[in-house]
PDB file of C-alpha atoms in Angstrom:
ATOM      1  CA  UNK A   1      11.571 -15.442 -20.385  1.00 55.00           C
ATOM      2  CA  UNK A   2       7.970 -15.726 -21.651  1.00 72.00           C
ATOM      3  CA  UNK A   3       6.304 -13.016 -23.266  1.00 72.00           C
ATOM      4  CA  UNK A   4       3.847 -12.234 -20.506  1.00 74.00           C
ATOM      5  CA  UNK A   5       6.886 -12.120 -18.040  1.00 82.00           C
ATOM      6  CA  UNK A   6       8.802  -9.809 -20.111  1.00 90.00           C
ATOM      7  CA  UNK A   7       5.668  -7.424 -20.417  1.00 93.00           C
ATOM      8  CA  UNK A   8       5.149  -7.507 -16.809  1.00 93.00           C
ATOM      9  CA  UNK A   9       8.928  -6.567 -16.089  1.00 94.00           C
ATOM     10  CA  UNK A  10       8.510  -3.489 -18.481  1.00 96.00           C
ATOM     11  CA  UNK A  11       5.231  -2.607 -16.798  1.00 97.00           C
ATOM     12  CA  UNK A  12       6.844  -2.585 -13.276  1.00 97.00           C
ATOM     13  CA  UNK A  13       9.642  -0.487 -14.709  1.00 97.00           C
ATOM     14  CA  UNK A  14       7.251   2.049 -16.117  1.00 97.00           C
ATOM     15  CA  UNK A  15       5.478   2.217 -12.866  1.00 97.00           C
ATOM     16  CA  UNK A  16       8.821   3.107 -11.031  1.00 97.00           C
ATOM     17  CA  UNK A  17       9.328   5.700 -13.550  1.00 97.00           C
ATOM     18  CA  UNK A  18       5.795   7.130 -13.417  1.00 96.00           C
ATOM     19  CA  UNK A  19       5.868   6.939  -9.576  1.00 96.00           C
ATOM     20  CA  UNK A  20       9.547   8.675  -9.098  1.00 96.00           C
ATOM     21  CA  UNK A  21       8.862  11.368 -11.854  1.00 95.00           C
ATOM     22  CA  UNK A  22       5.441  12.206 -10.534  1.00 95.00           C
ATOM     23  CA  UNK A  23       7.282  14.754  -8.124  1.00 94.00           C
ATOM     24  CA  UNK A  24       8.453  16.712 -11.099  1.00 89.00           C
ATOM     25  CA  UNK A  25       4.821  17.594 -11.882  1.00 88.00           C
ATOM     26  CA  UNK A  26       4.265  19.531  -8.771  1.00 88.00           C
ATOM     27  CA  UNK A  27       6.270  22.587 -10.138  1.00 82.00           C
ATOM     28  CA  UNK A  28       4.762  22.302 -13.799  1.00 87.00           C
ATOM     29  CA  UNK A  29       1.630  24.170 -13.039  1.00 83.00           C
ATOM     30  CA  UNK A  30      -0.320  21.400 -15.201  1.00 87.00           C
ATOM     31  CA  UNK A  31      -3.985  21.122 -15.525  1.00 92.00           C
ATOM     32  CA  UNK A  32      -5.580  19.139 -12.717  1.00 91.00           C
ATOM     33  CA  UNK A  33      -6.679  16.287 -14.983  1.00 93.00           C
ATOM     34  CA  UNK A  34      -3.132  15.758 -16.345  1.00 93.00           C
ATOM     35  CA  UNK A  35      -1.434  15.908 -13.009  1.00 92.00           C
ATOM     36  CA  UNK A  36      -3.877  13.454 -11.490  1.00 94.00           C
ATOM     37  CA  UNK A  37      -3.415  11.268 -14.346  1.00 94.00           C
ATOM     38  CA  UNK A  38       0.308  11.301 -13.691  1.00 94.00           C
ATOM     39  CA  UNK A  39      -0.565  10.776 -10.070  1.00 95.00           C
ATOM     40  CA  UNK A  40      -2.414   7.615 -10.481  1.00 95.00           C
ATOM     41  CA  UNK A  41      -0.231   6.259 -13.160  1.00 96.00           C
ATOM     42  CA  UNK A  42       2.285   4.737 -10.695  1.00 96.00           C
ATOM     43  CA  UNK A  43       0.090   2.650  -8.750  1.00 97.00           C
ATOM     44  CA  UNK A  44      -2.366   1.855 -11.737  1.00 97.00           C
ATOM     45  CA  UNK A  45       0.391   0.192 -13.417  1.00 98.00           C
ATOM     46  CA  UNK A  46       1.289  -1.857 -10.333  1.00 98.00           C
ATOM     47  CA  UNK A  47      -2.168  -3.288 -10.808  1.00 98.00           C
ATOM     48  CA  UNK A  48      -1.392  -3.892 -14.316  1.00 97.00           C
ATOM     49  CA  UNK A  49       1.726  -5.636 -13.262  1.00 97.00           C
ATOM     50  CA  UNK A  50      -0.085  -7.850 -10.593  1.00 97.00           C
ATOM     51  CA  UNK A  51      -2.849  -8.663 -13.088  1.00 97.00           C
ATOM     52  CA  UNK A  52      -0.229 -10.073 -15.748  1.00 95.00           C
ATOM     53  CA  UNK A  53       1.096 -12.126 -12.921  1.00 95.00           C
ATOM     54  CA  UNK A  54      -2.345 -13.418 -11.461  1.00 94.00           C
ATOM     55  CA  UNK A  55      -3.042 -16.965 -11.266  1.00 93.00           C
ATOM     56  CA  UNK A  56      -5.445 -17.366  -8.462  1.00 94.00           C
ATOM     57  CA  UNK A  57      -7.941 -15.639  -6.311  1.00 96.00           C
ATOM     58  CA  UNK A  58      -5.195 -14.015  -4.091  1.00 97.00           C
ATOM     59  CA  UNK A  59      -3.241 -12.852  -7.386  1.00 96.00           C
ATOM     60  CA  UNK A  60      -6.665 -10.853  -8.431  1.00 97.00           C
ATOM     61  CA  UNK A  61      -7.095  -9.528  -4.782  1.00 98.00           C
ATOM     62  CA  UNK A  62      -3.530  -8.005  -5.067  1.00 98.00           C
ATOM     63  CA  UNK A  63      -4.807  -6.487  -8.420  1.00 98.00           C
ATOM     64  CA  UNK A  64      -7.896  -5.178  -6.596  1.00 98.00           C
ATOM     65  CA  UNK A  65      -5.822  -3.714  -3.568  1.00 98.00           C
ATOM     66  CA  UNK A  66      -3.540  -1.734  -6.130  1.00 98.00           C
ATOM     67  CA  UNK A  67      -6.688  -0.635  -8.258  1.00 98.00           C
ATOM     68  CA  UNK A  68      -8.453   0.778  -5.305  1.00 97.00           C
ATOM     69  CA  UNK A  69      -5.119   2.404  -4.136  1.00 97.00           C
ATOM     70  CA  UNK A  70      -4.678   4.126  -7.735  1.00 97.00           C
ATOM     71  CA  UNK A  71      -8.532   5.175  -7.606  1.00 97.00           C
ATOM     72  CA  UNK A  72      -7.789   6.842  -4.035  1.00 96.00           C
ATOM     73  CA  UNK A  73      -4.748   8.566  -5.569  1.00 95.00           C
ATOM     74  CA  UNK A  74      -6.967  10.267  -8.085  1.00 95.00           C
ATOM     75  CA  UNK A  75     -10.071  11.013  -5.994  1.00 96.00           C
ATOM     76  CA  UNK A  76      -7.848  12.644  -3.362  1.00 92.00           C
ATOM     77  CA  UNK A  77      -7.391  15.541  -5.734  1.00 89.00           C
ATOM     78  CA  UNK A  78     -10.664  15.145  -7.540  1.00 90.00           C
ATOM     79  CA  UNK A  79     -13.207  14.911  -4.810  1.00 90.00           C
ATOM     80  CA  UNK A  80     -11.535  15.566  -1.616  1.00 89.00           C
ATOM     81  CA  UNK A  81      -9.788  13.606   1.300  1.00 89.00           C
ATOM     82  CA  UNK A  82     -13.291  11.838   2.348  1.00 91.00           C
ATOM     83  CA  UNK A  83     -13.929  10.322  -0.992  1.00 94.00           C
ATOM     84  CA  UNK A  84     -10.329   9.553  -1.547  1.00 94.00           C
ATOM     85  CA  UNK A  85     -10.046   7.796   1.853  1.00 95.00           C
ATOM     86  CA  UNK A  86     -13.054   5.582   1.101  1.00 96.00           C
ATOM     87  CA  UNK A  87     -11.421   4.128  -1.898  1.00 97.00           C
ATOM     88  CA  UNK A  88      -8.200   3.561   0.163  1.00 97.00           C
ATOM     89  CA  UNK A  89     -10.285   2.039   2.851  1.00 97.00           C
ATOM     90  CA  UNK A  90     -11.889  -0.323   0.314  1.00 97.00           C
ATOM     91  CA  UNK A  91      -8.413  -1.496  -0.732  1.00 97.00           C
ATOM     92  CA  UNK A  92      -7.464  -1.950   3.058  1.00 98.00           C
ATOM     93  CA  UNK A  93     -10.404  -4.072   3.706  1.00 98.00           C
ATOM     94  CA  UNK A  94      -9.385  -6.405   0.541  1.00 98.00           C
ATOM     95  CA  UNK A  95      -5.887  -6.476   1.569  1.00 98.00           C
ATOM     96  CA  UNK A  96      -6.769  -7.457   5.176  1.00 98.00           C
ATOM     97  CA  UNK A  97      -8.713 -10.588   3.477  1.00 97.00           C
ATOM     98  CA  UNK A  98      -5.677 -11.501   1.253  1.00 97.00           C
ATOM     99  CA  UNK A  99      -3.357 -11.187   4.417  1.00 97.00           C
ATOM    100  CA  UNK A 100      -5.846 -13.410   6.661  1.00 96.00           C
ATOM    101  CA  UNK A 101      -6.022 -15.888   3.776  1.00 95.00           C
ATOM    102  CA  UNK A 102      -2.195 -16.108   4.004  1.00 95.00           C
ATOM    103  CA  UNK A 103      -1.441 -16.056   7.658  1.00 92.00           C
ATOM    104  CA  UNK A 104       2.281 -17.044   9.000  1.00 90.00           C
ATOM    105  CA  UNK A 105       1.916 -20.489  10.628  1.00 88.00           C
ATOM    106  CA  UNK A 106       3.713 -19.233  13.794  1.00 84.00           C
ATOM    107  CA  UNK A 107       4.972 -15.776  15.176  1.00 83.00           C
ATOM    108  CA  UNK A 108       7.469 -14.940  17.607  1.00 84.00           C
ATOM    109  CA  UNK A 109       6.514 -12.890  20.503  1.00 87.00           C
ATOM    110  CA  UNK A 110       8.191  -9.732  18.877  1.00 84.00           C
ATOM    111  CA  UNK A 111       6.333 -10.076  15.866  1.00 85.00           C
ATOM    112  CA  UNK A 112       3.051 -10.701  17.475  1.00 88.00           C
ATOM    113  CA  UNK A 113       3.726  -7.719  19.932  1.00 91.00           C
ATOM    114  CA  UNK A 114       4.390  -5.231  16.983  1.00 90.00           C
ATOM    115  CA  UNK A 115       1.082  -6.463  15.098  1.00 89.00           C
ATOM    116  CA  UNK A 116      -0.973  -5.688  18.382  1.00 91.00           C
ATOM    117  CA  UNK A 117       0.825  -2.571  19.204  1.00 95.00           C
ATOM    118  CA  UNK A 118       0.456  -1.045  15.755  1.00 95.00           C
ATOM    119  CA  UNK A 119      -3.292  -0.812  15.740  1.00 96.00           C
ATOM    120  CA  UNK A 120      -4.060   1.289  18.833  1.00 96.00           C
ATOM    121  CA  UNK A 121      -0.841   3.186  18.336  1.00 97.00           C
ATOM    122  CA  UNK A 122      -1.722   4.309  14.728  1.00 97.00           C
ATOM    123  CA  UNK A 123      -5.436   4.935  15.703  1.00 97.00           C
ATOM    124  CA  UNK A 124      -4.262   7.128  18.725  1.00 97.00           C
ATOM    125  CA  UNK A 125      -1.825   9.180  16.753  1.00 96.00           C
ATOM    126  CA  UNK A 126      -4.195   9.732  13.812  1.00 96.00           C
ATOM    127  CA  UNK A 127      -6.954  10.798  16.279  1.00 95.00           C
ATOM    128  CA  UNK A 128      -4.426  13.432  17.811  1.00 95.00           C
ATOM    129  CA  UNK A 129      -2.957  14.874  14.726  1.00 93.00           C
ATOM    130  CA  UNK A 130      -5.700  16.722  12.911  1.00 89.00           C
ATOM    131  CA  UNK A 131      -6.135  20.533  14.022  1.00 87.00           C
ATOM    132  CA  UNK A 132      -9.714  20.471  13.146  1.00 86.00           C
ATOM    133  CA  UNK A 133     -10.969  18.206  15.983  1.00 87.00           C
ATOM    134  CA  UNK A 134     -14.278  17.709  14.406  1.00 89.00           C
ATOM    135  CA  UNK A 135     -12.763  15.659  11.744  1.00 88.00           C
ATOM    136  CA  UNK A 136     -10.776  13.684  14.354  1.00 92.00           C
ATOM    137  CA  UNK A 137     -13.246  10.693  14.790  1.00 94.00           C
ATOM    138  CA  UNK A 138     -13.272  10.114  11.074  1.00 94.00           C
ATOM    139  CA  UNK A 139      -9.687  10.171  10.722  1.00 95.00           C
ATOM    140  CA  UNK A 140      -9.377   7.595  13.563  1.00 96.00           C
ATOM    141  CA  UNK A 141     -11.926   5.378  11.963  1.00 96.00           C
ATOM    142  CA  UNK A 142      -9.993   5.279   8.658  1.00 97.00           C
ATOM    143  CA  UNK A 143      -6.755   4.830  10.676  1.00 97.00           C
ATOM    144  CA  UNK A 144      -8.321   1.586  12.410  1.00 97.00           C
ATOM    145  CA  UNK A 145      -8.645   0.100   8.796  1.00 97.00           C
ATOM    146  CA  UNK A 146      -5.178   1.297   7.701  1.00 97.00           C
ATOM    147  CA  UNK A 147      -3.423  -0.161  10.990  1.00 97.00           C
ATOM    148  CA  UNK A 148      -5.474  -3.436  10.664  1.00 97.00           C
ATOM    149  CA  UNK A 149      -4.091  -3.823   7.053  1.00 97.00           C
ATOM    150  CA  UNK A 150      -0.385  -3.074   8.280  1.00 97.00           C
ATOM    151  CA  UNK A 151      -0.742  -5.458  11.142  1.00 96.00           C
ATOM    152  CA  UNK A 152      -2.159  -8.321   8.985  1.00 96.00           C
ATOM    153  CA  UNK A 153       0.531  -7.578   6.504  1.00 96.00           C
ATOM    154  CA  UNK A 154       3.157  -8.213   9.092  1.00 95.00           C
ATOM    155  CA  UNK A 155       1.713 -11.323  10.489  1.00 94.00           C
ATOM    156  CA  UNK A 156       0.984 -12.836   6.926  1.00 95.00           C
ATOM    157  CA  UNK A 157       3.483 -15.409   5.233  1.00 94.00           C
ATOM    158  CA  UNK A 158       4.885 -12.908   2.775  1.00 94.00           C
ATOM    159  CA  UNK A 159       8.332 -11.510   3.214  1.00 90.00           C
ATOM    160  CA  UNK A 160       8.124  -8.946   6.036  1.00 88.00           C
ATOM    161  CA  UNK A 161      10.984  -6.833   4.906  1.00 89.00           C
ATOM    162  CA  UNK A 162       8.886  -6.222   1.689  1.00 93.00           C
ATOM    163  CA  UNK A 163       5.246  -6.660   2.333  1.00 96.00           C
ATOM    164  CA  UNK A 164       5.471  -5.748   5.972  1.00 95.00           C
ATOM    165  CA  UNK A 165       7.677  -2.824   5.664  1.00 96.00           C
ATOM    166  CA  UNK A 166       5.669  -1.771   2.753  1.00 97.00           C
ATOM    167  CA  UNK A 167       2.432  -1.747   4.801  1.00 97.00           C
ATOM    168  CA  UNK A 168       4.036   0.278   7.614  1.00 97.00           C
ATOM    169  CA  UNK A 169       5.516   2.728   5.150  1.00 97.00           C
ATOM    170  CA  UNK A 170       1.892   3.401   4.042  1.00 98.00           C
ATOM    171  CA  UNK A 171       0.677   3.889   7.617  1.00 97.00           C
ATOM    172  CA  UNK A 172       3.596   6.478   8.044  1.00 97.00           C
ATOM    173  CA  UNK A 173       2.811   8.294   4.873  1.00 97.00           C
ATOM    174  CA  UNK A 174      -1.006   8.593   5.901  1.00 96.00           C
ATOM    175  CA  UNK A 175       0.019   9.985   9.255  1.00 96.00           C
ATOM    176  CA  UNK A 176       2.080  12.453   7.729  1.00 96.00           C
ATOM    177  CA  UNK A 177      -0.914  13.551   5.818  1.00 94.00           C
ATOM    178  CA  UNK A 178      -3.087  14.006   8.828  1.00 93.00           C
ATOM    179  CA  UNK A 179      -0.013  15.660  10.496  1.00 93.00           C
ATOM    180  CA  UNK A 180      -0.089  18.310   7.478  1.00 89.00           C
ATOM    181  CA  UNK A 181      -3.460  19.360   8.738  1.00 82.00           C
ATOM    182  CA  UNK A 182      -2.016  19.627  12.078  1.00 80.00           C
ATOM    183  CA  UNK A 183       1.524  20.431  13.656  1.00 83.00           C
ATOM    184  CA  UNK A 184       3.501  19.818  10.278  1.00 82.00           C
ATOM    185  CA  UNK A 185       3.898  22.458   7.628  1.00 84.00           C
ATOM    186  CA  UNK A 186       2.466  21.823   4.150  1.00 83.00           C
ATOM    187  CA  UNK A 187       5.654  22.170   2.068  1.00 89.00           C
ATOM    188  CA  UNK A 188       7.822  20.349  -0.531  1.00 90.00           C
ATOM    189  CA  UNK A 189       9.577  18.125   2.175  1.00 92.00           C
ATOM    190  CA  UNK A 190       6.259  17.088   3.802  1.00 92.00           C
ATOM    191  CA  UNK A 191       5.017  16.081   0.544  1.00 92.00           C
ATOM    192  CA  UNK A 192       8.085  14.341  -0.645  1.00 95.00           C
ATOM    193  CA  UNK A 193       7.687  12.172   2.501  1.00 95.00           C
ATOM    194  CA  UNK A 194       4.039  11.605   1.988  1.00 95.00           C
ATOM    195  CA  UNK A 195       4.451  10.544  -1.647  1.00 96.00           C
ATOM    196  CA  UNK A 196       7.928   8.715  -1.371  1.00 96.00           C
ATOM    197  CA  UNK A 197       6.512   6.510   1.652  1.00 97.00           C
ATOM    198  CA  UNK A 198       3.133   5.799  -0.008  1.00 97.00           C
ATOM    199  CA  UNK A 199       4.579   4.784  -3.546  1.00 97.00           C
ATOM    200  CA  UNK A 200       7.564   2.829  -2.514  1.00 98.00           C
ATOM    201  CA  UNK A 201       5.390   1.244   0.206  1.00 98.00           C
ATOM    202  CA  UNK A 202       2.834   0.004  -2.398  1.00 98.00           C
ATOM    203  CA  UNK A 203       5.594  -1.101  -4.630  1.00 98.00           C
ATOM    204  CA  UNK A 204       7.095  -3.290  -1.956  1.00 98.00           C
ATOM    205  CA  UNK A 205       3.574  -4.678  -1.099  1.00 98.00           C
ATOM    206  CA  UNK A 206       2.765  -5.185  -4.705  1.00 97.00           C
ATOM    207  CA  UNK A 207       6.063  -7.106  -5.703  1.00 97.00           C
ATOM    208  CA  UNK A 208       6.366  -8.891  -2.310  1.00 97.00           C
ATOM    209  CA  UNK A 209       2.853 -10.530  -2.383  1.00 97.00           C
ATOM    210  CA  UNK A 210       3.222 -11.247  -6.184  1.00 97.00           C
ATOM    211  CA  UNK A 211       6.503 -12.948  -5.711  1.00 95.00           C
ATOM    212  CA  UNK A 212       5.534 -14.777  -2.646  1.00 95.00           C
ATOM    213  CA  UNK A 213       2.521 -16.172  -4.427  1.00 95.00           C
ATOM    214  CA  UNK A 214       4.911 -17.278  -7.240  1.00 92.00           C
ATOM    215  CA  UNK A 215       7.250 -19.189  -5.005  1.00 84.00           C
ATOM    216  CA  UNK A 216       4.438 -20.866  -2.993  1.00 72.00           C
ATOM    217  CA  UNK A 217       1.231 -21.082  -4.816  1.00 59.00           C
ATOM    218  CA  UNK A 218      -2.000 -22.446  -3.265  1.00 51.00           C
ATOM    219  CA  UNK A 219      -2.941 -26.101  -3.774  1.00 41.00           C
ATOM    220  CA  UNK A 220      -6.316 -27.337  -3.006  1.00 39.00           C
ATOM    221  CA  UNK A 221      -6.631 -28.568   0.704  1.00 36.00           C
ATOM    222  CA  UNK A 222      -3.034 -27.343   1.601  1.00 40.00           C
ATOM    223  CA  UNK A 223      -1.596 -24.591   3.621  1.00 44.00           C
ATOM    224  CA  UNK A 224       1.067 -22.120   2.642  1.00 56.00           C
ATOM    225  CA  UNK A 225       4.400 -22.008   3.963  1.00 59.00           C
ATOM    226  CA  UNK A 226       5.785 -18.719   5.161  1.00 65.00           C
ATOM    227  CA  UNK A 227       8.372 -16.827   2.925  1.00 66.00           C
ATOM    228  CA  UNK A 228      11.760 -16.271   4.463  1.00 61.00           C
ATOM    229  CA  UNK A 229      11.868 -13.176   6.981  1.00 66.00           C
TER     230      UNK A 229
END
């Protein structure tokens, strides 16, 4: 095991510890700066992990996706939902580019159907959820980028039970956020669902893409074969 590989493994472990332990911060009454730092640490370390593994453009695109996710985590608390959503949306757009660069050569009908249904279903649900109807169009616009990210992840060559499922978990997490301003109560269980689905979704995406790139790197003028599942 090389020194870089060993360091990347420890950074990934630190990310998981930070992501899981962040829930403990909710009841500690920490200053906002400290709590937001703790919140952003989990996905920030995923960006560091991806950077240690990056070998080409696709690898650095993963770094950017995780970095914008971490920025969004912090900005949601520091600057509000709209500013945080802009950072997340930037990450989604980069992720869409990454997944389109790594399209799966062929799809089954069920795989294609899920990808097609996912976008209008997510946008419609997101538009219906907020109690403040004035904000519903903005929520739906963000959900469009979110759902396209998940659909392209599902149809990419990367492992669907890591990257595809991770992207869908991200979608469900954000829908819970929108529901929290509508029909769902804003309590510990809802917050646990939001954070758990989000962090572990990001973890699956990051590790799945990094491992997929390592197993089947790009060669000039050649396509990439799909990972299993």
